[in-house]
CSV table of C-alpha atoms in Angstrom, one decimal:
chain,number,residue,atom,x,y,z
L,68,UNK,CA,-87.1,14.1,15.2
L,69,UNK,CA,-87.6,16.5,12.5
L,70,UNK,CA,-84.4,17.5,10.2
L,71,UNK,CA,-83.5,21.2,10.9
L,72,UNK,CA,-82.1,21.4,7.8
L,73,UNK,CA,-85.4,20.8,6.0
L,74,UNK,CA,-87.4,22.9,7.8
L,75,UNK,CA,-84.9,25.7,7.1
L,76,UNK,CA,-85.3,25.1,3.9
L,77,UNK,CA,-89.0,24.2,4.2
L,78,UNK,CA,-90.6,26.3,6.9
L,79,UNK,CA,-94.0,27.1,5.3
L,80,UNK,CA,-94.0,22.9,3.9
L,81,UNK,CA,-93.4,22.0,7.9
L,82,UNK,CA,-95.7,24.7,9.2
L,83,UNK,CA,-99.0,23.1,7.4
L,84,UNK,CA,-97.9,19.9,8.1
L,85,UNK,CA,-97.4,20.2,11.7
L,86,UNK,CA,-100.8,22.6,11.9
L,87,UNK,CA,-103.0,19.6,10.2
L,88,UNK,CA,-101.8,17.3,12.9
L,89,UNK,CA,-103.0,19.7,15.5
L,90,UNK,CA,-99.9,21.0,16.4
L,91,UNK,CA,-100.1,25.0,16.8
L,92,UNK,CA,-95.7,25.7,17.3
L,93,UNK,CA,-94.4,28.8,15.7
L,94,UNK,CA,-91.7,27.6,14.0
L,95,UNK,CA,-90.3,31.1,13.3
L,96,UNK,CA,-88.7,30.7,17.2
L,97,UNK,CA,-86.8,27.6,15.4
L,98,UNK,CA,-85.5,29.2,12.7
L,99,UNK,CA,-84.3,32.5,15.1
L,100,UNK,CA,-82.7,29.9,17.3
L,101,UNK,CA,-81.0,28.0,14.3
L,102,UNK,CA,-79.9,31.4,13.1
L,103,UNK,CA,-78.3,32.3,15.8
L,104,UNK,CA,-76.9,29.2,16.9
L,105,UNK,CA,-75.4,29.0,13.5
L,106,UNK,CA,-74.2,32.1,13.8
L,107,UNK,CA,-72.3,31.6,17.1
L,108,UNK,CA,-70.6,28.5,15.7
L,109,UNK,CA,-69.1,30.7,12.7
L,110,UNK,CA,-67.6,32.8,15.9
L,111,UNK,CA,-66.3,30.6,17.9
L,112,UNK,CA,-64.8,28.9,14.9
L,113,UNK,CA,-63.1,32.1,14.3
L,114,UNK,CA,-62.0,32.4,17.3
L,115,UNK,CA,-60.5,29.1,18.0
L,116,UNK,CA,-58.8,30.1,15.1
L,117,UNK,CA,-57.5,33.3,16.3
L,118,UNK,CA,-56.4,32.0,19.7
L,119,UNK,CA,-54.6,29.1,17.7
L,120,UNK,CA,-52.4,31.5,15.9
L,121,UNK,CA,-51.7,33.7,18.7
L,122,UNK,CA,-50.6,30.6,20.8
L,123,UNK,CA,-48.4,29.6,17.8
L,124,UNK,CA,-46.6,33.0,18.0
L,125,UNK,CA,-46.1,33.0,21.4
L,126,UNK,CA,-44.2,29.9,20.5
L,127,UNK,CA,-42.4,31.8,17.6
L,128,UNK,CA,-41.3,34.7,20.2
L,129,UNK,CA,-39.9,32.4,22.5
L,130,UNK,CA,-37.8,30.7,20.3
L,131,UNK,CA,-36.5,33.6,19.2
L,132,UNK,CA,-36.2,35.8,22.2
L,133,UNK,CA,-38.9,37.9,21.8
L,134,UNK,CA,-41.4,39.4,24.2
L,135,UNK,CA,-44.2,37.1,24.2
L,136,UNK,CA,-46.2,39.2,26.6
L,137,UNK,CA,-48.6,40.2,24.7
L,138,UNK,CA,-49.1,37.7,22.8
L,139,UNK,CA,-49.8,35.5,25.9
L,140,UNK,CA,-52.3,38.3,27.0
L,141,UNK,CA,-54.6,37.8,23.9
L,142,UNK,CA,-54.3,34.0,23.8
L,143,UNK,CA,-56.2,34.5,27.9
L,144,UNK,CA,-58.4,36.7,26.8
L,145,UNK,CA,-59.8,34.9,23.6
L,146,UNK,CA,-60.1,31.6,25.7
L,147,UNK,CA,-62.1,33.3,28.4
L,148,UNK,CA,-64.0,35.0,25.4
L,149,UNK,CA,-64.2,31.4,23.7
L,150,UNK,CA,-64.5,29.2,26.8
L,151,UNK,CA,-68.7,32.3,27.4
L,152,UNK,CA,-69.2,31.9,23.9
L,153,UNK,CA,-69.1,28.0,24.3
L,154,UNK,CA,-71.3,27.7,27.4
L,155,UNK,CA,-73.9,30.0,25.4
L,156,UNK,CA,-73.3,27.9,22.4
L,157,UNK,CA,-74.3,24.6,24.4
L,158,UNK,CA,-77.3,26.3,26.3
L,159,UNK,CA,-79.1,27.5,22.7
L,160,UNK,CA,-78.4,24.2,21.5
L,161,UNK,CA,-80.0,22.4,24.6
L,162,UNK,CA,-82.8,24.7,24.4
L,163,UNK,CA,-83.4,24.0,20.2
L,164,UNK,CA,-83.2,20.7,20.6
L,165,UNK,CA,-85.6,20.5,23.3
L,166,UNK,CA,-88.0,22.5,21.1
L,167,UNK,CA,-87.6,19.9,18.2
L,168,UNK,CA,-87.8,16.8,20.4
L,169,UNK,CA,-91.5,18.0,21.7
L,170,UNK,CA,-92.4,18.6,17.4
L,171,UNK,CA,-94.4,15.6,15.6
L,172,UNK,CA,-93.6,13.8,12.7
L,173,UNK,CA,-95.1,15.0,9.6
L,174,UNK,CA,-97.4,13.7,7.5
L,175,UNK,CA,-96.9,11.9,4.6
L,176,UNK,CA,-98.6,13.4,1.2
L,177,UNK,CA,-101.0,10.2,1.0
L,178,UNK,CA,-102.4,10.6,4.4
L,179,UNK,CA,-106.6,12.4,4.3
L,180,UNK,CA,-106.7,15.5,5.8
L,181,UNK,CA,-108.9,15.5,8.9
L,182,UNK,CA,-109.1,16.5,12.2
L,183,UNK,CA,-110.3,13.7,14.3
L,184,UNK,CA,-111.3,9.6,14.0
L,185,UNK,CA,-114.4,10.7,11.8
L,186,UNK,CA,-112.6,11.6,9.5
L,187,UNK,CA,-110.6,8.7,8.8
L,188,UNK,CA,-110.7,6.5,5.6
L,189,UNK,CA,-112.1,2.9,5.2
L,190,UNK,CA,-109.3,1.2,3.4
L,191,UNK,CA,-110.9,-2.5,2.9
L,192,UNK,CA,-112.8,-4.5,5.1
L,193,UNK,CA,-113.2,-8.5,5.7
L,194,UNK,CA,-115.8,-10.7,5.7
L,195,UNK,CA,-119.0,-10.0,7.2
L,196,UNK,CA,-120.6,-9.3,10.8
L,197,UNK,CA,-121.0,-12.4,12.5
L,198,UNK,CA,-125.0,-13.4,12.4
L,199,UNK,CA,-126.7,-14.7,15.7
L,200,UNK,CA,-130.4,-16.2,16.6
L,201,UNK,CA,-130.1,-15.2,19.8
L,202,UNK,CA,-128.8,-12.1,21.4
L,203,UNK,CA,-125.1,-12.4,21.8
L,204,UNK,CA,-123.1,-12.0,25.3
L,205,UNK,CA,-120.5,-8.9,26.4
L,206,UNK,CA,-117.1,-10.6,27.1
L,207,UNK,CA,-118.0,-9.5,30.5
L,208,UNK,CA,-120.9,-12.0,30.5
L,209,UNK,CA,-118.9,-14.7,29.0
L,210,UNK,CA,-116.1,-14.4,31.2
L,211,UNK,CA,-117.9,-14.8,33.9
L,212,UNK,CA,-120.0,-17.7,33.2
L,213,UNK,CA,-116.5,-19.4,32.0
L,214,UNK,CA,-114.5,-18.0,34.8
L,215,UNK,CA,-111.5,-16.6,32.3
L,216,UNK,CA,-110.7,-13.3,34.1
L,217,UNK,CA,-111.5,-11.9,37.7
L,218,UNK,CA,-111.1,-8.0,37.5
L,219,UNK,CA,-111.5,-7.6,41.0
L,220,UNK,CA,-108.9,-9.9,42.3
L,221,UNK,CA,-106.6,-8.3,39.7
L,222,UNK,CA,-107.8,-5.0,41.1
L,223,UNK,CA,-107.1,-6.2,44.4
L,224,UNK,CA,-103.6,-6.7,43.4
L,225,UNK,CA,-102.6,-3.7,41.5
L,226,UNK,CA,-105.4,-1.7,41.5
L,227,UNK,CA,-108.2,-1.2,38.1
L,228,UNK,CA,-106.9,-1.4,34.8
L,229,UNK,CA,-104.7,-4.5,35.8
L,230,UNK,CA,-106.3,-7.5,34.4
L,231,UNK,CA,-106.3,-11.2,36.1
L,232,UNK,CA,-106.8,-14.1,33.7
L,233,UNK,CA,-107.6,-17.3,34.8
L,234,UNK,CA,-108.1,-20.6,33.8
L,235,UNK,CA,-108.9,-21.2,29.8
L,236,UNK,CA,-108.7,-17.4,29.7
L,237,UNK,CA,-105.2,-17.7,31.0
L,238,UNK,CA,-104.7,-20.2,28.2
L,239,UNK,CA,-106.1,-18.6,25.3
L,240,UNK,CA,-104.2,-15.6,26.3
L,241,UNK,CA,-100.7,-17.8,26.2
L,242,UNK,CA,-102.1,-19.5,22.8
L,243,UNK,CA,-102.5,-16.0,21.3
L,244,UNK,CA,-99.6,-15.0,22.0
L,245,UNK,CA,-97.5,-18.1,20.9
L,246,UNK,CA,-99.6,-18.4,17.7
L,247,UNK,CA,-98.8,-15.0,16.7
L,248,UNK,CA,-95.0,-15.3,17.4
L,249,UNK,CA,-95.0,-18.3,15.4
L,250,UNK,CA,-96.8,-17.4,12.7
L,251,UNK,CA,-94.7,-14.4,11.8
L,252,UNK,CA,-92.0,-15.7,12.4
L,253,UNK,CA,-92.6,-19.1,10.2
L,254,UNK,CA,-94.4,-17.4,7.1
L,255,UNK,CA,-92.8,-13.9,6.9
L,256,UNK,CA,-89.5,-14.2,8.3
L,257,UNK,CA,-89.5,-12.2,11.4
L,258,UNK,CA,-86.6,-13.1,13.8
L,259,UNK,CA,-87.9,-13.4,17.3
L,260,UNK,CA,-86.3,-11.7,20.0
L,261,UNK,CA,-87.8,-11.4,23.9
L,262,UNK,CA,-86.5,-7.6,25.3
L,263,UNK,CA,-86.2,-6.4,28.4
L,264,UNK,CA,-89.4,-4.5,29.6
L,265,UNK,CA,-87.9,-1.4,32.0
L,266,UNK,CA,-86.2,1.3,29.5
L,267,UNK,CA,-83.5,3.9,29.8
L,268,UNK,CA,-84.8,7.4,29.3
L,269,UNK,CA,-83.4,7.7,26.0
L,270,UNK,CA,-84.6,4.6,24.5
L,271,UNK,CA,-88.3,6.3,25.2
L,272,UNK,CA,-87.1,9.6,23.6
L,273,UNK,CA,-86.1,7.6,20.5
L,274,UNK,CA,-89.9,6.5,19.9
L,275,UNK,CA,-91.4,8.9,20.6
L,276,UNK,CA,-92.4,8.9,24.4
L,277,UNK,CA,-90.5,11.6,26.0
L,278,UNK,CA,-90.4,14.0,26.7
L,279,UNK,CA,-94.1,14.7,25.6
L,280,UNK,CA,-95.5,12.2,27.1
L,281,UNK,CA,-94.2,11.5,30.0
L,282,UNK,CA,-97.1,12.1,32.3
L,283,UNK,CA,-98.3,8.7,30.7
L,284,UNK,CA,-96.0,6.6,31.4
L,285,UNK,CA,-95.2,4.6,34.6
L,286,UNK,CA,-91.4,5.2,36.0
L,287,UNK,CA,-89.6,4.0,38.7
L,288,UNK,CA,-87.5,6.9,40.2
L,289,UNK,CA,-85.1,5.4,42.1
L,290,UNK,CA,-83.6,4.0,39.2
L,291,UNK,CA,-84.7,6.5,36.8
L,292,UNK,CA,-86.4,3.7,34.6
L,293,UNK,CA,-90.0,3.6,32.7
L,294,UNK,CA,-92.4,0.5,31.8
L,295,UNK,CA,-92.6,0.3,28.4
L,296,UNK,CA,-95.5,1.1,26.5
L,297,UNK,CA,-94.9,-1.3,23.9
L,298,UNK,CA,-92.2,-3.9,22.4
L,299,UNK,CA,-91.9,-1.1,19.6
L,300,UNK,CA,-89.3,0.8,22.2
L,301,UNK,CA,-87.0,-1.7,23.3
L,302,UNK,CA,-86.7,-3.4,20.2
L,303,UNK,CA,-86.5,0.0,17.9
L,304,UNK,CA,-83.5,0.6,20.3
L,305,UNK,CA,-81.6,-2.4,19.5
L,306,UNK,CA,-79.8,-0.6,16.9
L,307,UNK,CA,-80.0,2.6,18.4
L,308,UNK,CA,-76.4,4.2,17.6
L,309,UNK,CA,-75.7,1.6,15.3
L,310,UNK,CA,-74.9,1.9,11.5
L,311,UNK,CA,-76.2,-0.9,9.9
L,312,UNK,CA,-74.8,-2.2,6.6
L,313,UNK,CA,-77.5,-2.0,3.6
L,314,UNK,CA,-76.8,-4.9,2.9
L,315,UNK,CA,-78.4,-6.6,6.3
L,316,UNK,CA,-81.3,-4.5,5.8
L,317,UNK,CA,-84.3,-4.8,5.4
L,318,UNK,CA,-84.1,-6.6,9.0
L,319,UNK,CA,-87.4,-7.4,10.7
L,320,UNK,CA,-88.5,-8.3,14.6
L,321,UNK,CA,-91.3,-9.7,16.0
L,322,UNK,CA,-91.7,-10.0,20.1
L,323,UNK,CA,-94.1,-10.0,22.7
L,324,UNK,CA,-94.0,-8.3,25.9
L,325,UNK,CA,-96.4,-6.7,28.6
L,326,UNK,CA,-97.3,-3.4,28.0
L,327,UNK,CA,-98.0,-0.3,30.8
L,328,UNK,CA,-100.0,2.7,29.9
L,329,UNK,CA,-101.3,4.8,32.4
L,330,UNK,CA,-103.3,6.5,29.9
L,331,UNK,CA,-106.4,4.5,27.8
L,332,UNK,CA,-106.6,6.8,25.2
L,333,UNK,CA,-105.9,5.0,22.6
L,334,UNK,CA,-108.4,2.4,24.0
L,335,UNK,CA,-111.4,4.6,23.5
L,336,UNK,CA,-113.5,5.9,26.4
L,337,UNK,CA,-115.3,2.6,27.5
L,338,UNK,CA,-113.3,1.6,30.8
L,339,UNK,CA,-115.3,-1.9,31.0
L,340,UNK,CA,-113.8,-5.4,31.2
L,341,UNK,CA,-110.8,-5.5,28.3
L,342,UNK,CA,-111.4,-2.3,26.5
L,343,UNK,CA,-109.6,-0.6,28.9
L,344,UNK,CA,-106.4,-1.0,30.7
L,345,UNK,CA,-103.1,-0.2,31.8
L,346,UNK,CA,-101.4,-3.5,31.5
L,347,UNK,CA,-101.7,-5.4,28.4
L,348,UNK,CA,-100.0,-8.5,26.2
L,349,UNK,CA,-99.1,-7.1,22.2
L,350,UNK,CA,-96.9,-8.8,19.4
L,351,UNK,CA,-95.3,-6.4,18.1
L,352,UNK,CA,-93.8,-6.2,14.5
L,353,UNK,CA,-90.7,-4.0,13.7
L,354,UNK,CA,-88.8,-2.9,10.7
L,355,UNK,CA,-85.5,-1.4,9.6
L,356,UNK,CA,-85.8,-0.5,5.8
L,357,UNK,CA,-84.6,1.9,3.3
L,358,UNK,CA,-86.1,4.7,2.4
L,359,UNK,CA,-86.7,4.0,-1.0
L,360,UNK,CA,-88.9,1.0,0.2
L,361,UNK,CA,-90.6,2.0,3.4
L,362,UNK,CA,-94.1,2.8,1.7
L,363,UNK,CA,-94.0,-0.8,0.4
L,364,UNK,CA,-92.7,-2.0,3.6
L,365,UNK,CA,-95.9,-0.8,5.5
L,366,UNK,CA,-98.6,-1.9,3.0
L,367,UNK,CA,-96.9,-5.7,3.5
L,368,UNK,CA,-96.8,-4.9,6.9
L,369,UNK,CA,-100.3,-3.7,7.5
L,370,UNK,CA,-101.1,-7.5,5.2
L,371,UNK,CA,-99.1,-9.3,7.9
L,372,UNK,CA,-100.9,-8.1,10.7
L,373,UNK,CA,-104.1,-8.8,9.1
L,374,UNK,CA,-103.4,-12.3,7.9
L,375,UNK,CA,-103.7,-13.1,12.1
L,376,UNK,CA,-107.4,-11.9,11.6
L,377,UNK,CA,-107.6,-13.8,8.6
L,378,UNK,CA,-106.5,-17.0,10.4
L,379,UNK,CA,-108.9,-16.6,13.4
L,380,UNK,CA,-112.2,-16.1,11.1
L,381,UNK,CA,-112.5,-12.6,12.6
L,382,UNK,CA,-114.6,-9.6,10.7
L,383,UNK,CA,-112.3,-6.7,10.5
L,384,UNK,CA,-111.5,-3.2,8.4
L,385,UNK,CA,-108.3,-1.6,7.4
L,386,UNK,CA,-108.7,2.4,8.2
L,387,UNK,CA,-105.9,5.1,6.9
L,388,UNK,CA,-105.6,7.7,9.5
L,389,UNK,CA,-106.2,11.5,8.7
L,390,UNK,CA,-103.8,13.8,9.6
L,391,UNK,CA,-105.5,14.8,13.2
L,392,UNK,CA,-105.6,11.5,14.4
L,393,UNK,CA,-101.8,9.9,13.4
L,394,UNK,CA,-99.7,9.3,16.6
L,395,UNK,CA,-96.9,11.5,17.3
L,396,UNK,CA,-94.3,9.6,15.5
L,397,UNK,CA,-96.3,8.5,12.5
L,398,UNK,CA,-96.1,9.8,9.0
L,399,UNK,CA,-98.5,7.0,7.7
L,400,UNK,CA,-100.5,4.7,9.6
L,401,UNK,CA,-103.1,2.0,9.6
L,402,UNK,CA,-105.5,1.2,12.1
L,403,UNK,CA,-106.7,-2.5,11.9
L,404,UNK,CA,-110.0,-2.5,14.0
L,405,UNK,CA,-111.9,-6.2,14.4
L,406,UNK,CA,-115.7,-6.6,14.9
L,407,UNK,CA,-116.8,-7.0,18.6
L,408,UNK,CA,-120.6,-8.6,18.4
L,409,UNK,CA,-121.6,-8.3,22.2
L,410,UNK,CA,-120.4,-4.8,22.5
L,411,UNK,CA,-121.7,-3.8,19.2
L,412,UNK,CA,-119.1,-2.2,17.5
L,413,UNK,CA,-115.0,-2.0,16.2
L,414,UNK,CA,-112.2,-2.2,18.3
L,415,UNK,CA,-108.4,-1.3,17.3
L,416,UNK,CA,-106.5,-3.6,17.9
L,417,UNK,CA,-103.3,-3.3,15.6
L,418,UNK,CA,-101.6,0.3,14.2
L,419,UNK,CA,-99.3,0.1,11.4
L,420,UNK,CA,-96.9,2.8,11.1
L,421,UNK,CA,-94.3,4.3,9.1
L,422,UNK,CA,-92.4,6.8,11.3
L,423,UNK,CA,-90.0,7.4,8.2
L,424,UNK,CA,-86.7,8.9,9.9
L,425,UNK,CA,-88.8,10.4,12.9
L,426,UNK,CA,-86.9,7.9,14.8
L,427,UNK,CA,-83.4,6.8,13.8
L,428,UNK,CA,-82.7,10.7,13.7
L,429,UNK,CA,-83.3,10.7,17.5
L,430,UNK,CA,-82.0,7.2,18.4
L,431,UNK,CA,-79.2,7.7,15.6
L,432,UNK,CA,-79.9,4.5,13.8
L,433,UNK,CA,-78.4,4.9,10.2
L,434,UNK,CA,-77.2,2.7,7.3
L,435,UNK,CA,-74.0,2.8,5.1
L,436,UNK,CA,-74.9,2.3,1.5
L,437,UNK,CA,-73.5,0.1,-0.6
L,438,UNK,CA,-72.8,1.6,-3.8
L,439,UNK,CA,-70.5,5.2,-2.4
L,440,UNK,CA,-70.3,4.4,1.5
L,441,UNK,CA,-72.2,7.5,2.1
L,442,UNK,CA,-74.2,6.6,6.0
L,443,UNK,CA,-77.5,7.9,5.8
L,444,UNK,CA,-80.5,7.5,8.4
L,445,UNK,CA,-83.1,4.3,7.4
L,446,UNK,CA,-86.5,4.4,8.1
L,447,UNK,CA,-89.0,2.5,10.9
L,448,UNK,CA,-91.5,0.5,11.0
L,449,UNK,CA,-94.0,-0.3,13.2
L,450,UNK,CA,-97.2,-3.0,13.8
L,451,UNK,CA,-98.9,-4.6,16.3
L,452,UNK,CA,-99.1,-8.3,15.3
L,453,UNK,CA,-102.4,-7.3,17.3
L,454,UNK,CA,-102.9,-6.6,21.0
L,455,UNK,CA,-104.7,-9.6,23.1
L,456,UNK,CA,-107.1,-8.3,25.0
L,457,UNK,CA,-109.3,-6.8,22.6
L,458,UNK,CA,-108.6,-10.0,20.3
L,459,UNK,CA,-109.8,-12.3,23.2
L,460,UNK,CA,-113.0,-10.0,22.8
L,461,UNK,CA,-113.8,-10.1,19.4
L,462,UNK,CA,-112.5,-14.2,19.3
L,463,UNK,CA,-114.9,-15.3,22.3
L,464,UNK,CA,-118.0,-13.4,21.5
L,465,UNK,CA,-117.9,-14.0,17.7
L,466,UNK,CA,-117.4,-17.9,18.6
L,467,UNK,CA,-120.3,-17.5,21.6
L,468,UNK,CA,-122.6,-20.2,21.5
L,469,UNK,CA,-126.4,-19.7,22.7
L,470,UNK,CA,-125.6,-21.0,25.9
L,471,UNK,CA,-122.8,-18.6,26.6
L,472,UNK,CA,-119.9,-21.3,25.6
L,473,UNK,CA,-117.1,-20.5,23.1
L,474,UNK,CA,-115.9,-23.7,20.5
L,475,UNK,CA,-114.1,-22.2,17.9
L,476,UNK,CA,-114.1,-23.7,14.2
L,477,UNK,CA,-111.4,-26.6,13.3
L,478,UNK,CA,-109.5,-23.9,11.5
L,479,UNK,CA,-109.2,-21.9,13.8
L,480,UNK,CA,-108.8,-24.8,16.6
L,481,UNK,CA,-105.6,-25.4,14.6
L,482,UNK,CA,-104.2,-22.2,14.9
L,483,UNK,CA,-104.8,-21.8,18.1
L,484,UNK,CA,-104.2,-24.9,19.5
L,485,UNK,CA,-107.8,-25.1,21.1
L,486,UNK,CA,-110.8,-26.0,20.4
L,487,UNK,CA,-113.0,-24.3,22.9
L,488,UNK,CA,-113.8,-22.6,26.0
């Protein structure tokens, strides 16, 4: 959520911001609502005042023998004036902080300007396209010459968009996932934890996903729950109204859990095989920094998240987003995208995110500094230690063999803990 406070004192700063991530809101119905909301809490301060010292002089007459009539009078009147002015106080606050919760994030002053994915910046890239003397296969074809997922069965089930991995493609989906856990969690530190996957309504307002987005998300009603999108939500609200001592920070998580979207935006507009779906396996990466250190925090984050490419031999770029195509939360963000050699082109598989306080100011996550006690909020981080199924893409048709098997290089055998499929 966006401080009030700085945009108050920073409209015209927030306006561009918000209008180079697409976002159109007057903010001039903000600062009229803050105005007067601010100006009805000077009021009824006043008159809780007023009616305090009217009610303290009714207790003065008494004692002395006084009529207190009147007194009594003006002490009902101001609290039925105080008791309207409170119920309108509470609706214009309702009403500004719904406003505020459907604004963006802004963008941080190293972000390109842009409007959409083209205009996006190449960061660095690795290695080179993988070379063939044949034509290589579509993970489609290779999955179904090695049996390692059945889309309609799983559509049979649950409908399209629900994958159902079988055999070696069942186990190379587990090995991803284990590999990725362990290797964060050996070389970088990451404490593992494994979260709960149905989430309170407020734990999807504090990243992010309501109430703007609620039309893409799967809920159960009778219980008022929703899937979550991604391990960033229930693992971002571990602390949520928590202060955290600065000296436990920086603290980093790294899970894995299914993920439900019932969009596929953000998986491009092919709906075929992988490239599409509504439930998916991530590893997801989360931080809780300082401010101070957040920008450094993201570059090392973005690193970690690439060092899984490294170790599975895969051809991938780093791209910065422009301000038109960062997520609703994100100040900063990296897109990692990997080289898929059948389908001809990059997939994302990994964003890298620094939602700065976006949000702890909505889940109320702060810190209490060392040095003066002063609690202040921290900042967020956020990366996918890379989502599987466009991994399993790239990994089996850059490892293809002309007759449409997969046998992966000792090195990356290691990793994985197999050495073909």
């Amino acid at each position: 959520m966006i401080s009030i406070k700085k945009l108050r004192e920073n409209t015209d700063l927030f306006q561009k911001g918000l209008r180079s991530k697409g976002d159109s809101t007057d903010l001039n119905l903000i600062i009229t609502l803050d105005e007067k909301l601010r100006s009805l809490k000077t009021k009824s301060s006043a008159m809780r005042a007023e009616r305090n010292s009217a009610s303290e002089s009714i207790g003065v007459a008494k004692k002395s023998g006084e009529d207190a009539s009147l007194a009594i009078s003006k002490t009902r009147e101001l609290g039925d004036k105080l008791k309207k002015l409170e119920e309108d106080l509470q609706k214009l606050e309702k009403q500004l902080n719904e406003i505020l919760l459907q604004l963006p994030n802004l963008p941080h002053q190293s972000v390109p300007i842009g409007s959409s994915e083209n205009d996006n910046v190449e960061v660095r890239v690795s290695g080179e396209k993988p070379k063939f003397n044949f034509k290589p296969k579509t993970h489609l074809e290779l999955g179904d010459k090695l049996k390692l997922f059945d889309f309609k069965r799983g559509s049979k089930m649950s409908g399209s968009g629900f994958p159902l991995y079988t055999g070696r493609g069942a186990t190379l989906e587990r090995a991803l996932i284990n590999s990725m856990l362990n290797f964060h969690c050996d070389q970088y530190g990451y404490t593992e934890v494994f979260p709960p996957v149905l989430m309170l309504k407020q734990s999807m307002i504090t990243t992010g996903q309501l109430p703007k987005f609620e039309d893409d998300m799967y809920h159960t009603e009778v219980d008022n729950l929703y899937l979550a999108p991604t391990a960033e939500v229930p693992v971002t609200n571990i602390h949520r109204d928590e202060i955290i001592e600065e000296s436990a920070l920086p603290l980093y998580y790294a899970a894995y859990s299914p993920c439900f979207r019932r969009e596929s935006g953000s998986y491009g507009k092919d709906t075929r095989g992988l490239l599409r779906i509504h439930q998916f396996n991530k590893v997801e990466l989360v931080k809780f920094v300082k401010p101070e250190s957040s920008y450094d925090e993201l570059e090392t984050l973005t690193k970690q998240a690439e060092s899984i490419l490294q170790k599975l031999g895969l051809h991938y770029r780093v791209v910065s987003l422009c301000t038109g195509d960062l997520s609703f939360a994100a100040a900063k963000c990296y897109d990692i995208e990997i080289w898929a050699p059948g389908e001809g082109k990059w997939l994302e598989v990994s964003s890298c995110s620094n939602f700065e306080t976006f949000q702890s100011r909505r889940g109320n996550i702060k810190y209490r500094k060392n040095i003066n006690n002063k609690v202040e909020f921290l900042h967020t981080l956020n990366g996918s230690g890379v989502a599987t199924p466009r991994l399993m893409v790239s990994l089996i048709e850059t490892y293809q063999t002309k007759n449409g098997n997969v046998v992966f290089p000792d090195d990356v055998a290691d990793f994985l803990g197999i050495n073909k499929i």
